[in-house]
Amino acid sequence: MDIFVDTADLDEIKEAESWGILDGVTTNPSLIKSAVESAKGDIRLEKHIEEILKTVDGPVSLEATKVDSEGMIKEAETLYEKFNPVNDNVVVKIPINTAMDKGDDNFEGVKAIKVLSEKGIPVNCTLVMKPNQALMAAKAGADYVSPFLGRIDDYIRNQIGLERGQDYPKGTYYPEELTERIRETGLRRRISELDRSDIVYQDEPTMELYDWGNDQGIRSGIDLVWSIKEIFKNYSFDTKIIAASIRTARQARSCAEIGAEIATIPFDVIEDMMDHLKTSEGMKSFDDDVIPEYKEILED
Ligand code: E4P
């Protein structure tokens, strides 16, 4: 699995790059905002973006901000012309749709993707929350799609919590009482292929739980990525999946288990992926047991 870091913080990008595990970077307007805010004015954004591009020899996503296809195409061209010469690694992020309210046009994203793919500008289709959106993006010619699995897990967990009067914290986003039901009702094949406790299953979906545009067939963020993978396989799309909006090391692991090609992961979660209490305990005891004779050999 390729690992991208989901940040615009240059120190984090440089650090992850120095570890030898970094394959790319994803940014978005919120991540750029937080990098600029934390630099407290000590940042020239254009230079900062150039530095990011030079630091990583892999795709770096920069997002367009307009809501109409023409505006997005123009911004994508600007981003590509301005920054791609730096290290030939710019990918432009285009939302699957730019509707902010029910009834707004929801096809501007695919229109922009179609034009940009014909122009040879690589596109990462962002804000993908259901498999049908990924299918549309792939048909329009997106090079990457980014399913936001963490936001889907948050959403499902919060909806179920509301219905049950429970406040499920982030770390328990797969409540045990629900995973029990998976066992009882012996569900779909794919559920048994995954870590059972990684799935939220709602056996009696109600419309109240699934509002505007939602996909009743999706049971978790990982299930979303899995479904997109199956669809792309069925039709041999070249579009790559970037599992995005990852909140925990466990989600990152599940992405690898289901064979996501790429996961874009926040820096602190990448750090978490390497920690283990027993590794540290083991390290300490090995460290305590180094005898002088062995040290001497090593210092030769
Ligand atoms: C994807 O490329 C996005 O930058 C990102 O994963 C969004 O995640 P969030 O839900 O943490 O904002």
GROMACS .gro file of C-alpha atoms and ligand atoms in nm:
model
  312
    1MET     CA    1   0.000   0.000   0.000
    2ASP     CA    2   0.135   0.341  -0.091
    3ILE     CA    3   0.132   0.583   0.198
    4PHE     CA    4   0.058   0.950   0.144
    5VAL     CA    5   0.067   1.199   0.426
    6ASP     CA    6  -0.250   1.404   0.461
    7THR     CA    7  -0.108   1.741   0.559
    8ALA     CA    8   0.026   2.071   0.429
    9ASP     CA    9   0.271   2.100   0.720
   10LEU     CA   10   0.617   2.102   0.564
   11ASP     CA   11   0.795   1.977   0.877
   12GLU     CA   12   0.566   1.674   0.892
   13ILE     CA   13   0.616   1.605   0.523
   14LYS     CA   14   0.995   1.633   0.553
   15GLU     CA   15   0.996   1.409   0.858
   16ALA     CA   16   0.780   1.138   0.698
   17GLU     CA   17   0.993   1.158   0.384
   18SER     CA   18   1.309   1.105   0.589
   19TRP     CA   19   1.163   0.777   0.720
   20GLY     CA   20   1.158   0.633   0.370
   21ILE     CA   21   0.791   0.541   0.375
   22LEU     CA   22   0.636   0.834   0.196
   23ASP     CA   23   0.484   0.798  -0.151
   24GLY     CA   24   0.285   1.120  -0.184
   25VAL     CA   25   0.099   1.405  -0.015
   26THR     CA   26  -0.261   1.522  -0.010
   27THR     CA   27  -0.365   1.872   0.085
   28ASN     CA   28  -0.700   2.048   0.093
   29PRO     CA   29  -0.804   2.404   0.175
   30SER     CA   30  -0.849   2.320   0.545
   31LEU     CA   31  -0.502   2.163   0.569
   32ILE     CA   32  -0.345   2.462   0.392
   33LYS     CA   33  -0.530   2.693   0.632
   34SER     CA   34  -0.402   2.508   0.935
   35ALA     CA   35  -0.041   2.501   0.802
   36VAL     CA   36  -0.055   2.876   0.742
   37GLU     CA   37  -0.213   2.945   1.081
   38SER     CA   38   0.042   2.738   1.267
   39ALA     CA   39   0.328   2.918   1.089
   40LYS     CA   40   0.189   3.243   1.240
   41GLY     CA   41   0.249   3.458   0.934
   42ASP     CA   42   0.597   3.319   0.876
   43ILE     CA   43   0.509   3.156   0.547
   44ARG     CA   44   0.498   3.247   0.179
   45LEU     CA   45   0.236   3.011   0.049
   46GLU     CA   46   0.364   2.981  -0.304
   47LYS     CA   47   0.717   2.899  -0.184
   48HIS     CA   48   0.572   2.664   0.077
   49ILE     CA   49   0.384   2.466  -0.188
   50GLU     CA   50   0.696   2.451  -0.405
   51GLU     CA   51   0.891   2.312  -0.109
   52ILE     CA   52   0.627   2.042  -0.056
   53LEU     CA   53   0.650   1.944  -0.421
   54LYS     CA   54   1.030   1.925  -0.408
   55THR     CA   55   1.030   1.723  -0.087
   56VAL     CA   56   0.832   1.429  -0.223
   57ASP     CA   57   0.894   1.239  -0.543
   58GLY     CA   58   0.535   1.129  -0.564
   59PRO     CA   59   0.193   1.277  -0.637
   60VAL     CA   60   0.098   1.589  -0.443
   61SER     CA   61  -0.269   1.684  -0.449
   62LEU     CA   62  -0.367   2.052  -0.455
   63GLU     CA   63  -0.736   2.134  -0.448
   64ALA     CA   64  -0.943   2.362  -0.671
   65THR     CA   65  -1.187   2.587  -0.486
   66LYS     CA   66  -1.453   2.709  -0.730
   67VAL     CA   67  -1.799   2.549  -0.745
   68ASP     CA   68  -1.862   2.567  -1.120
   69SER     CA   69  -1.684   2.343  -1.369
   70GLU     CA   70  -1.537   2.629  -1.569
   71GLY     CA   71  -1.395   2.791  -1.258
   72MET     CA   72  -1.249   2.461  -1.137
   73ILE     CA   73  -1.094   2.389  -1.477
   74LYS     CA   74  -0.933   2.732  -1.481
   75GLU     CA   75  -0.796   2.691  -1.129
   76ALA     CA   76  -0.671   2.342  -1.210
   77GLU     CA   77  -0.486   2.478  -1.511
   78THR     CA   78  -0.336   2.755  -1.300
   79LEU     CA   79  -0.222   2.512  -1.031
   80TYR     CA   80  -0.082   2.272  -1.289
   81GLU     CA   81   0.099   2.535  -1.497
   82LYS     CA   82   0.238   2.716  -1.195
   83PHE     CA   83   0.347   2.420  -0.988
   84ASN     CA   84   0.391   2.112  -1.205
   85PRO     CA   85   0.721   2.237  -1.352
   86VAL     CA   86   0.870   2.225  -0.999
   87ASN     CA   87   0.883   1.844  -0.976
   88ASP     CA   88   0.633   1.706  -1.226
   89ASN     CA   89   0.410   1.572  -0.949
   90VAL     CA   90   0.099   1.791  -0.925
   91VAL     CA   91  -0.243   1.627  -0.908
   92VAL     CA   92  -0.547   1.853  -0.892
   93LYS     CA   93  -0.822   1.770  -0.649
   94ILE     CA   94  -1.174   1.817  -0.778
   95PRO     CA   95  -1.478   1.745  -0.557
   96ILE     CA   96  -1.715   1.481  -0.698
   97ASN     CA   97  -1.979   1.749  -0.675
   98THR     CA   98  -1.985   2.100  -0.542
   99ALA     CA   99  -2.349   2.111  -0.422
  100MET     CA  100  -2.370   2.270  -0.080
  101ASP     CA  101  -2.747   2.246  -0.045
  102LYS     CA  102  -3.005   1.998  -0.156
  103GLY     CA  103  -3.112   2.085  -0.511
  104ASP     CA  104  -2.783   2.257  -0.608
  105ASP     CA  105  -2.626   2.134  -0.932
  106ASN     CA  106  -2.436   1.817  -0.855
  107PHE     CA  107  -2.261   1.751  -1.185
  108GLU     CA  108  -2.003   2.032  -1.198
  109GLY     CA  109  -1.735   1.805  -1.052
  110VAL     CA  110  -1.767   1.530  -1.314
  111LYS     CA  111  -1.783   1.789  -1.592
  112ALA     CA  112  -1.455   1.938  -1.475
  113ILE     CA  113  -1.294   1.595  -1.434
  114LYS     CA  114  -1.388   1.500  -1.790
  115VAL     CA  115  -1.231   1.814  -1.939
  116LEU     CA  116  -0.919   1.798  -1.723
  117SER     CA  117  -0.858   1.432  -1.802
  118GLU     CA  118  -0.882   1.514  -2.174
  119LYS     CA  119  -0.626   1.789  -2.121
  120GLY     CA  120  -0.392   1.544  -1.949
  121ILE     CA  121  -0.409   1.713  -1.608
  122PRO     CA  122  -0.412   1.442  -1.340
  123VAL     CA  123  -0.720   1.454  -1.117
  124ASN     CA  124  -0.786   1.325  -0.768
  125CYS     CA  125  -1.163   1.323  -0.721
  126THR     CA  126  -1.227   1.420  -0.362
  127LEU     CA  127  -1.517   1.414  -0.114
  128VAL     CA  128  -1.625   1.068  -0.231
  129MET     CA  129  -1.875   0.932   0.022
  130LYS     CA  130  -2.044   0.653  -0.171
  131PRO     CA  131  -1.949   0.399  -0.438
  132ASN     CA  132  -2.171   0.549  -0.709
  133GLN     CA  133  -1.976   0.873  -0.685
  134ALA     CA  134  -1.652   0.682  -0.738
  135LEU     CA  135  -1.802   0.509  -1.041
  136MET     CA  136  -1.900   0.845  -1.192
  137ALA     CA  137  -1.555   0.991  -1.125
  138ALA     CA  138  -1.383   0.693  -1.286
  139LYS     CA  139  -1.611   0.714  -1.590
  140ALA     CA  140  -1.528   1.084  -1.624
  141GLY     CA  141  -1.156   0.996  -1.627
  142ALA     CA  142  -1.029   1.065  -1.274
  143ASP     CA  143  -0.682   0.925  -1.205
  144TYR     CA  144  -0.760   0.889  -0.835
  145VAL     CA  145  -1.070   0.882  -0.617
  146SER     CA  146  -1.058   0.964  -0.248
  147PRO     CA  147  -1.327   0.794  -0.040
  148PHE     CA  148  -1.348   0.972   0.297
  149LEU     CA  149  -1.377   0.661   0.509
  150GLY     CA  150  -1.320   0.835   0.843
  151ARG     CA  151  -1.604   1.079   0.785
  152ILE     CA  152  -1.833   0.788   0.697
  153ASP     CA  153  -1.736   0.605   1.017
  154ASP     CA  154  -1.792   0.924   1.217
  155TYR     CA  155  -2.129   0.971   1.050
  156ILE     CA  156  -2.251   0.615   1.104
  157ARG     CA  157  -2.125   0.607   1.462
  158ASN     CA  158  -2.289   0.938   1.545
  159GLN     CA  159  -2.619   0.844   1.382
  160ILE     CA  160  -2.632   0.513   1.567
  161GLY     CA  161  -2.528   0.686   1.888
  162LEU     CA  162  -2.809   0.938   1.847
  163GLU     CA  163  -3.065   0.667   1.782
  164ARG     CA  164  -2.952   0.471   2.088
  165GLY     CA  165  -2.884   0.764   2.316
  166GLN     CA  166  -2.518   0.659   2.335
  167ASP     CA  167  -2.209   0.868   2.296
  168TYR     CA  168  -1.963   0.637   2.119
  169PRO     CA  169  -1.614   0.785   2.136
  170LYS     CA  170  -1.392   0.787   1.827
  171GLY     CA  171  -1.182   0.490   1.938
  172THR     CA  172  -1.490   0.268   1.965
  173TYR     CA  173  -1.634   0.348   1.629
  174TYR     CA  174  -1.744  -0.011   1.589
  175PRO     CA  175  -1.966  -0.072   1.895
  176GLU     CA  176  -1.945  -0.431   2.009
  177GLU     CA  177  -2.323  -0.467   2.047
  178LEU     CA  178  -2.358  -0.405   1.675
  179THR     CA  179  -2.081  -0.635   1.567
  180GLU     CA  180  -2.252  -0.906   1.775
  181ARG     CA  181  -2.547  -0.876   1.540
  182ILE     CA  182  -2.323  -0.947   1.245
  183ARG     CA  183  -2.244  -1.282   1.399
  184GLU     CA  184  -2.604  -1.356   1.490
  185THR     CA  185  -2.746  -1.279   1.152
  186GLY     CA  186  -2.456  -1.431   0.955
  187LEU     CA  187  -2.434  -1.162   0.694
  188ARG     CA  188  -2.272  -1.102   0.363
  189ARG     CA  189  -1.962  -1.292   0.262
  190ARG     CA  190  -1.751  -0.980   0.257
  191ILE     CA  191  -1.822  -0.906   0.618
  192SER     CA  192  -1.676  -1.235   0.727
  193GLU     CA  193  -1.367  -1.163   0.520
  194LEU     CA  194  -1.293  -0.856   0.723
  195ASP     CA  195  -1.214  -0.818   1.087
  196ARG     CA  196  -1.564  -0.863   1.227
  197SER     CA  197  -1.514  -0.587   1.480
  198ASP     CA  198  -1.428  -0.342   1.203
  199ILE     CA  199  -1.781  -0.332   1.071
  200VAL     CA  200  -2.083  -0.144   1.185
  201TYR     CA  201  -2.391  -0.328   1.076
  202GLN     CA  202  -2.731  -0.181   1.098
  203ASP     CA  203  -2.974  -0.461   1.029
  204GLU     CA  204  -3.286  -0.253   0.997
  205PRO     CA  205  -3.192   0.057   0.803
  206THR     CA  206  -3.437   0.338   0.852
  207MET     CA  207  -3.472   0.640   0.630
  208GLU     CA  208  -3.425   0.865   0.932
  209LEU     CA  209  -3.074   0.737   0.964
  210TYR     CA  210  -2.997   0.782   0.599
  211ASP     CA  211  -3.072   1.128   0.484
  212TRP     CA  212  -2.989   1.323   0.171
  213GLY     CA  213  -2.808   1.118  -0.090
  214ASN     CA  214  -2.686   0.855   0.150
  215ASP     CA  215  -2.604   0.501   0.048
  216GLN     CA  216  -2.793   0.246   0.253
  217GLY     CA  217  -2.566  -0.037   0.148
  218ILE     CA  218  -2.253   0.098   0.312
  219ARG     CA  219  -2.181  -0.026   0.660
  220SER     CA  220  -1.851   0.139   0.739
  221GLY     CA  221  -1.576   0.351   0.591
  222ILE     CA  222  -1.375   0.042   0.510
  223ASP     CA  223  -1.682  -0.115   0.350
  224LEU     CA  224  -1.699   0.196   0.126
  225VAL     CA  225  -1.340   0.146   0.008
  226TRP     CA  226  -1.402  -0.225  -0.043
  227SER     CA  227  -1.710  -0.161  -0.255
  228ILE     CA  228  -1.529   0.090  -0.478
  229LYS     CA  229  -1.246  -0.157  -0.524
  230GLU     CA  230  -1.494  -0.424  -0.639
  231ILE     CA  231  -1.660  -0.186  -0.884
  232PHE     CA  232  -1.329  -0.076  -1.035
  233LYS     CA  233  -1.224  -0.440  -1.067
  234ASN     CA  234  -1.548  -0.532  -1.246
  235TYR     CA  235  -1.484  -0.279  -1.520
  236SER     CA  236  -1.103  -0.269  -1.519
  237PHE     CA  237  -1.087   0.102  -1.441
  238ASP     CA  238  -0.732   0.236  -1.404
  239THR     CA  239  -0.852   0.487  -1.145
  240LYS     CA  240  -0.664   0.439  -0.819
  241ILE     CA  241  -0.826   0.453  -0.479
  242ILE     CA  242  -0.678   0.682  -0.214
  243ALA     CA  243  -0.839   0.578   0.115
  244ALA     CA  244  -0.877   0.913   0.287
  245SER     CA  245  -0.992   1.084   0.604
  246ILE     CA  246  -0.820   0.822   0.815
  247ARG     CA  247  -0.844   0.879   1.189
  248THR     CA  248  -0.682   0.574   1.346
  249ALA     CA  249  -0.405   0.320   1.289
  250ARG     CA  250  -0.672   0.056   1.292
  251GLN     CA  251  -0.844   0.210   0.990
  252ALA     CA  252  -0.505   0.226   0.817
  253ARG     CA  253  -0.451  -0.144   0.888
  254SER     CA  254  -0.796  -0.232   0.756
  255CYS     CA  255  -0.716  -0.041   0.434
  256ALA     CA  256  -0.409  -0.258   0.388
  257GLU     CA  257  -0.610  -0.574   0.461
  258ILE     CA  258  -0.859  -0.503   0.188
  259GLY     CA  259  -0.584  -0.404  -0.054
  260ALA     CA  260  -0.642  -0.029  -0.091
  261GLU     CA  261  -0.373   0.090  -0.332
  262ILE     CA  262  -0.306   0.411  -0.142
  263ALA     CA  263  -0.396   0.546   0.200
  264THR     CA  264  -0.352   0.911   0.285
  265ILE     CA  265  -0.287   0.930   0.654
  266PRO     CA  266  -0.237   1.216   0.903
  267PHE     CA  267   0.116   1.239   1.042
  268ASP     CA  268   0.020   1.141   1.399
  269VAL     CA  269  -0.160   0.830   1.274
  270ILE     CA  270   0.149   0.728   1.074
  271GLU     CA  271   0.345   0.759   1.399
  272ASP     CA  272   0.084   0.543   1.575
  273MET     CA  273   0.124   0.275   1.309
  274MET     CA  274   0.476   0.211   1.433
  275ASP     CA  275   0.424   0.211   1.810
  276HIS     CA  276   0.365  -0.088   2.032
  277LEU     CA  277   0.400  -0.118   2.408
  278LYS     CA  278   0.567  -0.460   2.376
  279THR     CA  279   0.813  -0.329   2.116
  280SER     CA  280   0.919  -0.060   2.361
  281GLU     CA  281   0.941  -0.307   2.649
  282GLY     CA  282   1.147  -0.542   2.431
  283MET     CA  283   1.370  -0.256   2.326
  284LYS     CA  284   1.432  -0.156   2.683
  285SER     CA  285   1.532  -0.504   2.791
  286PHE     CA  286   1.765  -0.553   2.490
  287ASP     CA  287   1.916  -0.216   2.569
  288ASP     CA  288   1.970  -0.314   2.935
  289ASP     CA  289   2.132  -0.643   2.832
  290VAL     CA  290   2.406  -0.509   2.605
  291ILE     CA  291   2.728  -0.643   2.762
  292PRO     CA  292   3.059  -0.450   2.734
  293GLU     CA  293   3.224  -0.725   2.520
  294TYR     CA  294   2.948  -0.691   2.261
  295LYS     CA  295   2.973  -0.310   2.272
  296GLU     CA  296   3.346  -0.334   2.206
  297ILE     CA  297   3.290  -0.538   1.890
  298LEU     CA  298   3.036  -0.289   1.765
  299GLU     CA  299   3.257   0.009   1.832
  300ASP     CA  300   3.548  -0.132   1.629
  301E4P     C1  301  -0.821   1.374   0.153
  301E4P     O1  302  -0.739   1.385   0.063
  301E4P     C2  303  -0.850   1.477   0.252
  301E4P     O2  304  -0.745   1.571   0.258
  301E4P     C3  305  -0.863   1.427   0.392
  301E4P     O3  306  -0.835   1.290   0.403
  301E4P     C4  307  -0.985   1.475   0.461
  301E4P     O4  308  -0.991   1.418   0.587
  301E4P     P1  309  -1.067   1.479   0.712
  301E4P     O5  310  -1.198   1.409   0.721
  301E4P     O6  311  -0.977   1.445   0.828
  301E4P     O7  312  -1.080   1.627   0.690
   0.00000   0.00000   0.00000
